[in-house]
Short mmCIF file of C-alpha atoms in Angstrom, two decimals:
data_model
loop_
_atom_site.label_atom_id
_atom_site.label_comp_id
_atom_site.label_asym_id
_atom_site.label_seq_id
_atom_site.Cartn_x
_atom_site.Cartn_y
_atom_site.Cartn_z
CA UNK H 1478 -18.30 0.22 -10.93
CA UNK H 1479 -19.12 -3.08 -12.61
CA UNK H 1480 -19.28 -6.78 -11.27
CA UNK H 1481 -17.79 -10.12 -12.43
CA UNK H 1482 -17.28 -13.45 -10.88
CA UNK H 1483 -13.27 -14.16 -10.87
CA UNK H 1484 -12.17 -17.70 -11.88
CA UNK H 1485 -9.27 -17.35 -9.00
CA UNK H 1486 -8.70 -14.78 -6.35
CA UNK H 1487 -5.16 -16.49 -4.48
CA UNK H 1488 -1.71 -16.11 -6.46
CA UNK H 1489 0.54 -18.39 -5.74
CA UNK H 1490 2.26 -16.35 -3.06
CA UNK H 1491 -1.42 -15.72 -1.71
CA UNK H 1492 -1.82 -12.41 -2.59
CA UNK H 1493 -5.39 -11.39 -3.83
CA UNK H 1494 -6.86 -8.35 -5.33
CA UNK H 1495 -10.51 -7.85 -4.58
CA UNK H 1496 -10.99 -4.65 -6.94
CA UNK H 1497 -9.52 -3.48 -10.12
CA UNK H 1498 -8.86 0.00 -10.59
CA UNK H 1499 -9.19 2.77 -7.69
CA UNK H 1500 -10.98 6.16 -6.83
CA UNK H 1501 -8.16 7.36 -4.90
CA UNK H 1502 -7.00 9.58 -7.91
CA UNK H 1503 -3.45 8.71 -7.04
CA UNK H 1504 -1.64 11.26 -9.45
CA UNK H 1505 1.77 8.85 -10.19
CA UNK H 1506 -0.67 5.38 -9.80
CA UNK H 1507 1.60 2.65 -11.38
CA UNK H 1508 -1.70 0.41 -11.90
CA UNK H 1509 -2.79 2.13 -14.55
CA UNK H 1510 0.01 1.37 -16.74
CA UNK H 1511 -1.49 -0.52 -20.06
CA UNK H 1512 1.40 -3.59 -19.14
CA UNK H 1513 -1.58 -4.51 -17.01
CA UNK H 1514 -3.70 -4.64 -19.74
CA UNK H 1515 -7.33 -2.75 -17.96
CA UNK H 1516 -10.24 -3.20 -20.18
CA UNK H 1517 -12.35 -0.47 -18.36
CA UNK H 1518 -11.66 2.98 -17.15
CA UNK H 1519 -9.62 3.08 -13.98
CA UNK H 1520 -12.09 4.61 -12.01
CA UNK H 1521 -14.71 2.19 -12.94
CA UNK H 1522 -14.13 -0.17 -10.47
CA UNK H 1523 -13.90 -3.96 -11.23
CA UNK H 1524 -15.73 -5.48 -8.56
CA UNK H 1525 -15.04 -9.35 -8.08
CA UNK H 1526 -17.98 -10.33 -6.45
CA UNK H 1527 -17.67 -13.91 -5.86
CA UNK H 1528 -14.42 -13.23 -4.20
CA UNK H 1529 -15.47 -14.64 -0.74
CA UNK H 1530 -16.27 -17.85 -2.04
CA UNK H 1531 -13.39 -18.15 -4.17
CA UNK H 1532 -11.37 -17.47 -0.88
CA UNK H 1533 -13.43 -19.71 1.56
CA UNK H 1534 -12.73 -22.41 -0.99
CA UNK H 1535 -9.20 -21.69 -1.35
CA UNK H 1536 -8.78 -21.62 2.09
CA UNK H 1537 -10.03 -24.84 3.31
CA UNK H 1538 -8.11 -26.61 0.53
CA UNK H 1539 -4.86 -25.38 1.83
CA UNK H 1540 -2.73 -27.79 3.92
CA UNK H 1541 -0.73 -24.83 5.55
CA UNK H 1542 -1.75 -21.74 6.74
CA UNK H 1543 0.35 -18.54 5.44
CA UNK H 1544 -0.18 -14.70 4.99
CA UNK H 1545 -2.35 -13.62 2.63
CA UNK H 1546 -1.82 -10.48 1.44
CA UNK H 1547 -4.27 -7.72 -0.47
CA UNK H 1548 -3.29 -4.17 -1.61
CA UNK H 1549 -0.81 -4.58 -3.65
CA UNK H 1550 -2.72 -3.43 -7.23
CA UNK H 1551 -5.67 -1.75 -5.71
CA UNK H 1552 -6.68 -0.25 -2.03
CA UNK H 1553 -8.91 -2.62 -0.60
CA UNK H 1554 -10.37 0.30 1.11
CA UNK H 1555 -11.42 2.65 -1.40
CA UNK H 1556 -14.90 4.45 -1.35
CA UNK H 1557 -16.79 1.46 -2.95
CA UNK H 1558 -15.70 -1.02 -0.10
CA UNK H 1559 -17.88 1.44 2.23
CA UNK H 1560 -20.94 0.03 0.48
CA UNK H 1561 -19.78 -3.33 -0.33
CA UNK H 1562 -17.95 -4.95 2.16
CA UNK H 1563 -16.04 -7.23 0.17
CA UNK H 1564 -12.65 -6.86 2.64
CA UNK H 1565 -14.48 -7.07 5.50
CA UNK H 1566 -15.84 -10.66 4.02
CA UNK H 1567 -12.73 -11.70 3.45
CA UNK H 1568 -11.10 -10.42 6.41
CA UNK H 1569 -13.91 -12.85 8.03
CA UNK H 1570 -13.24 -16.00 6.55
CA UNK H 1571 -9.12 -15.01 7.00
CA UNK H 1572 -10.09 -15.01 10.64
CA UNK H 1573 -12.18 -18.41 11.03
CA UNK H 1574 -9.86 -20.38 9.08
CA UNK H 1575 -6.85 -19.03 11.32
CA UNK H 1576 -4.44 -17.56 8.37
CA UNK H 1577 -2.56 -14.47 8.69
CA UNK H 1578 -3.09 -10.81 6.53
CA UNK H 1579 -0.96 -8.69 5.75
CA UNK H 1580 -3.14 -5.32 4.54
CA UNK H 1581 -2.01 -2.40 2.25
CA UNK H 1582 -3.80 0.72 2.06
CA UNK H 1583 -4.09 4.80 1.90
CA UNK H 1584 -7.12 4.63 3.60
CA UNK H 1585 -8.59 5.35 7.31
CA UNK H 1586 -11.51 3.13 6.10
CA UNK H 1587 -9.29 0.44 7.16
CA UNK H 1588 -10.02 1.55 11.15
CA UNK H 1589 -13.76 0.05 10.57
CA UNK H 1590 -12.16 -3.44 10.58
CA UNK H 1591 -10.25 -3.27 13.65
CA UNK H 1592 -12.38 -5.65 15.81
CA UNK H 1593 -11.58 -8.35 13.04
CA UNK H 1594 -7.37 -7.26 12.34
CA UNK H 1595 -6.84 -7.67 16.27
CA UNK H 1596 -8.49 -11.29 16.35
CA UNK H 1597 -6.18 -12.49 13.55
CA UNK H 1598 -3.61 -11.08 14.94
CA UNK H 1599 -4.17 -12.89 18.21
CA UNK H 1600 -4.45 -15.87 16.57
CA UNK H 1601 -2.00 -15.55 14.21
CA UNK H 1602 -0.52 -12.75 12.34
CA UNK H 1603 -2.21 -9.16 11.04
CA UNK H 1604 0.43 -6.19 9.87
CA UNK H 1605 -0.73 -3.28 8.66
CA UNK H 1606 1.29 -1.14 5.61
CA UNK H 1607 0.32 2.31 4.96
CA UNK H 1608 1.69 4.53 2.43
CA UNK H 1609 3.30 7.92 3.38
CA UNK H 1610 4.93 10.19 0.83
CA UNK H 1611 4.24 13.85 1.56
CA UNK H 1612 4.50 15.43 4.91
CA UNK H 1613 2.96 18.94 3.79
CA UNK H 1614 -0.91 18.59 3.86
CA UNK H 1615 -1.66 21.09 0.82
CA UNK H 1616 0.81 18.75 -1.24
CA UNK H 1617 -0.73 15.52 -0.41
CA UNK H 1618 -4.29 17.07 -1.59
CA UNK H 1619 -2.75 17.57 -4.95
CA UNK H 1620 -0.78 14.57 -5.06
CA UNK H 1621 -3.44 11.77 -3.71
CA UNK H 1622 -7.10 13.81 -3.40
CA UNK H 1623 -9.33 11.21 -3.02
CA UNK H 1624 -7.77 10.10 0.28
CA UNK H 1625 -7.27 10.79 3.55
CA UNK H 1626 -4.37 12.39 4.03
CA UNK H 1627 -0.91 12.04 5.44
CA UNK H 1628 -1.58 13.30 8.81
CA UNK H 1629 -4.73 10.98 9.67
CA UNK H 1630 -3.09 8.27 8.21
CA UNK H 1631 -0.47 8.75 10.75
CA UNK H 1632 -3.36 8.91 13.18
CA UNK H 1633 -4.04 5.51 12.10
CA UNK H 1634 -1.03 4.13 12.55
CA UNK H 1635 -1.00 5.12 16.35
CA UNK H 1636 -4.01 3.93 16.59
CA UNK H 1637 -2.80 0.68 15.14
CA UNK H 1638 0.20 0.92 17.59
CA UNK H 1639 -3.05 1.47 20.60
CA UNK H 1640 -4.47 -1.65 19.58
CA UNK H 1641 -0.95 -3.83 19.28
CA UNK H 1642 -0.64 -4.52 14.87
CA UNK H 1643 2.37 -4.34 13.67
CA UNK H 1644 2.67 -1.60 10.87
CA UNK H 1645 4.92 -1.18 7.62
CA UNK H 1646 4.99 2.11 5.63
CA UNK H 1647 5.76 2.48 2.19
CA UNK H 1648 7.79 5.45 1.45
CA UNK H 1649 7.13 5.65 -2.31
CA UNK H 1650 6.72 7.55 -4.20
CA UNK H 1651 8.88 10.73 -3.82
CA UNK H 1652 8.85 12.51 -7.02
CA UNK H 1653 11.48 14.78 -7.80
CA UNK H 1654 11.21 18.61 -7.67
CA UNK H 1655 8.09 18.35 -5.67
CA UNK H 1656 8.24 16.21 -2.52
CA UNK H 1657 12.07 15.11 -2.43
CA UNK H 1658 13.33 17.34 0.15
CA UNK H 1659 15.02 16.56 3.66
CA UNK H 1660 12.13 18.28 5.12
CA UNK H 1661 9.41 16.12 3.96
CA UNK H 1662 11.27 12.96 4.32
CA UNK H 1663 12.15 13.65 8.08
CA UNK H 1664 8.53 15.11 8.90
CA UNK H 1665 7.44 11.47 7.49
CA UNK H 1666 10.33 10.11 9.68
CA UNK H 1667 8.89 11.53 12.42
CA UNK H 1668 5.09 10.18 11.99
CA UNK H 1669 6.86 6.97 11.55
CA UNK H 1670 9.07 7.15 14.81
CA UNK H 1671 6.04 8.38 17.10
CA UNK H 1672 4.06 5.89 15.76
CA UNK H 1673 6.19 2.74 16.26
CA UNK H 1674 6.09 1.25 12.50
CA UNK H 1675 8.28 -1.92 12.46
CA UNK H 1676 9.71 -1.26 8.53
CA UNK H 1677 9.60 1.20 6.36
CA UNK H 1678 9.73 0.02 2.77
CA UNK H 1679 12.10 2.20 0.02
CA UNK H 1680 13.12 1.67 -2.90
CA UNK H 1681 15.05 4.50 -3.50
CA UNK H 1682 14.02 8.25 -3.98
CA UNK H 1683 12.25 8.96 -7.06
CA UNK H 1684 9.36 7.27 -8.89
CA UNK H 1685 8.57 5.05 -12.02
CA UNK H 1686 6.75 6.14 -15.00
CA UNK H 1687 6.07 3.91 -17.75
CA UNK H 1688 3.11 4.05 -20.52
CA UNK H 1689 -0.17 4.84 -19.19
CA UNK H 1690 0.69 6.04 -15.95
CA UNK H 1691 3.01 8.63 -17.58
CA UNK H 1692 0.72 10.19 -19.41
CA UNK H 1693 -1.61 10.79 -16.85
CA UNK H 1694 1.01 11.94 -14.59
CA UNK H 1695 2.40 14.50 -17.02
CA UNK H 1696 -1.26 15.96 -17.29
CA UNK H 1697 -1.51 16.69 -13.67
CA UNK H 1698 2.01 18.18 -13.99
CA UNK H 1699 0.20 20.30 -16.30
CA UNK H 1700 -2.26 20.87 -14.01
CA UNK H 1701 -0.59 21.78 -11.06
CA UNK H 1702 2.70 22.62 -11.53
CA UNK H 1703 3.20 24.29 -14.83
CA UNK H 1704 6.64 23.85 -17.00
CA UNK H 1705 7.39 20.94 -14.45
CA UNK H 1706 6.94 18.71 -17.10
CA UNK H 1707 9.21 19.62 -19.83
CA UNK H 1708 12.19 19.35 -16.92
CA UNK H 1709 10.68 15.69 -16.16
CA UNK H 1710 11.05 14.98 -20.47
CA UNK H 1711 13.99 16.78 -20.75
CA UNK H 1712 15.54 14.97 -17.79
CA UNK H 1713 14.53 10.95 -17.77
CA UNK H 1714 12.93 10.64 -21.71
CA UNK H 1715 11.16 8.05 -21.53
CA UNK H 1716 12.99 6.42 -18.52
CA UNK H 1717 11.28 3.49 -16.34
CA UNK H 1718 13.13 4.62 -13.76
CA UNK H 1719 13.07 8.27 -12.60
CA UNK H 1720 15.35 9.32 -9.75
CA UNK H 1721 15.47 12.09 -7.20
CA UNK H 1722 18.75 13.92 -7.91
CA UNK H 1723 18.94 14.17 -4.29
CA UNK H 1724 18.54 10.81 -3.87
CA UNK H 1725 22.47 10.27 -1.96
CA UNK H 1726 21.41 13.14 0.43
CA UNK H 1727 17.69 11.54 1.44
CA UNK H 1728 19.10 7.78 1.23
CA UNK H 1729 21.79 8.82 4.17
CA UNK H 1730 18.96 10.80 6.30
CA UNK H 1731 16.96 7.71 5.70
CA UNK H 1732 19.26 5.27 6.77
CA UNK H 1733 20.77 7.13 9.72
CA UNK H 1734 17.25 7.77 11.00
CA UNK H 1735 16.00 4.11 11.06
CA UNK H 1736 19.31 2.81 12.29
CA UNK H 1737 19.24 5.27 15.47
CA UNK H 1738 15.44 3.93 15.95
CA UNK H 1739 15.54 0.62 15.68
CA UNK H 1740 13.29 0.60 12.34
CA UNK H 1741 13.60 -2.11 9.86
CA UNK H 1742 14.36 -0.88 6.70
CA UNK H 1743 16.08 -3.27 4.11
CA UNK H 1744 13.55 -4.61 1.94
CA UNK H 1745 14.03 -8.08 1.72
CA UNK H 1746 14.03 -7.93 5.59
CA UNK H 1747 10.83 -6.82 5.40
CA UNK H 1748 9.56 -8.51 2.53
CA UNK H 1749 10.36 -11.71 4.23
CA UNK H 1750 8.68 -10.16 7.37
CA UNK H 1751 5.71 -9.77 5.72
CA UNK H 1752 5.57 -13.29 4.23
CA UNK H 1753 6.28 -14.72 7.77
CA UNK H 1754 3.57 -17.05 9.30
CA UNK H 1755 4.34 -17.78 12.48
CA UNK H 1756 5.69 -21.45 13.36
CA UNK H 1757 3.83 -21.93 16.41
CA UNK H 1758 0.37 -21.04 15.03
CA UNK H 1759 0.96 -24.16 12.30
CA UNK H 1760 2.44 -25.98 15.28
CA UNK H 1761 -0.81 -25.73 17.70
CA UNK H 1762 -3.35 -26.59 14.51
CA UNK H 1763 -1.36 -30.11 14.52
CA UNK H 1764 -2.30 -30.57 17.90
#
């Protein structure tokens, strides 16, 4: 990894990515596409390490309190944040200044932070999204090996559901011929019923491959599932958009499933869930 002091960490939309890059060894990763235009390897991490400051003064500056949101580019709890603590920082100041988070991951790391995600929560607003794509252990060593996998990040989501924070899971991606079958989508269904998840986020069953990320992914093909890719070429070129022929059949399980439990699952729904700061937190700080 390799340190530099960031000239903003807030978008506009206050999302912030504390990292670049990721250890997680993702095999379909759309961050390391070259649109994003990396300068470094992926797995050398890009470590912005006056990101606390940036954020306390960012913070105090702001005449309304909102979400902020962190995971969308890069796990803020990947192996380096172990050492580091640059979350947990930020997570702190999040917390004193009375602002919401809303936290993506892959990672049980994220369970060392509890103490702080249940204040915020009190005192505002914490969810929780977790990514789930592959119900078969074995699979989901291949397919994300640097992580925990599926099964303890269920784990964490009950825990999660122990402790009161909302959670989100992100059901993508599911790539075709290898995890887009009824079986692994209602195994994931399950983990997501028993576990109480408010939304699950989908975009549809299949995955996106564009340069940089395709390459890398057909290699692992290569790897692991020989001849694989020459169907993926053959079928979707050089396609943005790659989708599950069985996406009808899994987009009707899907559906029927969350209707029947109550589970948020349009995206903009959620999206705008997400966003949501809660009126009567901005209402008290008046008074």
């Amino acid at each position: 990894m390799h340190f530099v002091n960031a000239k903003t960490i807030l978008s506009a939309k206050g999302g912030m990515n504390l990292y670049r890059g990721c250890t997680h060894g993702c095999i379909y990763c759309d961050s390391r596409s070259t649109c994003y235009h990396m300068e470094h390897d992926f797995e050398d991490i890009e470590v912005k390490q006056n990101a606390p400051q940036l954020l306390e003064d960012a913070l105090r500056r702001k005449r309304q309190r909102c979400m902020i949101g962190t995971g969308a580019m890069c796990d803020p709890y990947m192996h380096c944040e172990t050492e580091l603590g640059l979350t947990r920082k930020c997570l702190e100041i999040i917390n004193r200044h009375g602002f919401g988070v809303a936290i993506q991951t892959k990672s049980d790391r994220i369970l060392r932070d509890v103490d702080l995600l249940r204040k915020i929560h009190h005192k505002a607003k914490c969810v929780v999204q977790m990514t789930l794509t592959t119900y078969d252990e074995a699979l989901c060593g291949i397919l994300e090996p640097n992580v925990c996998t599926t099964y303890r990040r269920y784990q964490v989501l009950k825990h999660l559901q122990e402790e009161g924070i909302p959670t989100v899971v992100w059901l993508s991606p599911i790539l075709p011929w290898i995890n887009d079958t009824p079986e692994n989508l209602q195994g994931i269904l399950n983990y997501c019923i028993d576990a109480g998840v408010k939304g699950i986020i989908q975009f549809g069953f299949g995955l996106t491959l564009r340069e940089g990320d395709r390459e890398y992914f057909y290699k692992a093909l290569d790897r692991h599932f020989p001849g694989l890719k020459q169907k993926y070429v053959q079928r979707y070129g050089l396609d943005y958009e790659c989708p599950s022929d069985r996406n009808a059949e899994l987009t009707r399980i899907f559906r029927r499933t969350c209707e029947k439990h109550s589970i948020m699952h349009d995206t903009n729904e959620i999206f705008a869930y997400l966003h949501e700061f809660p009126q009567s937190c901005e209402q008290l700080r008046m008074f």
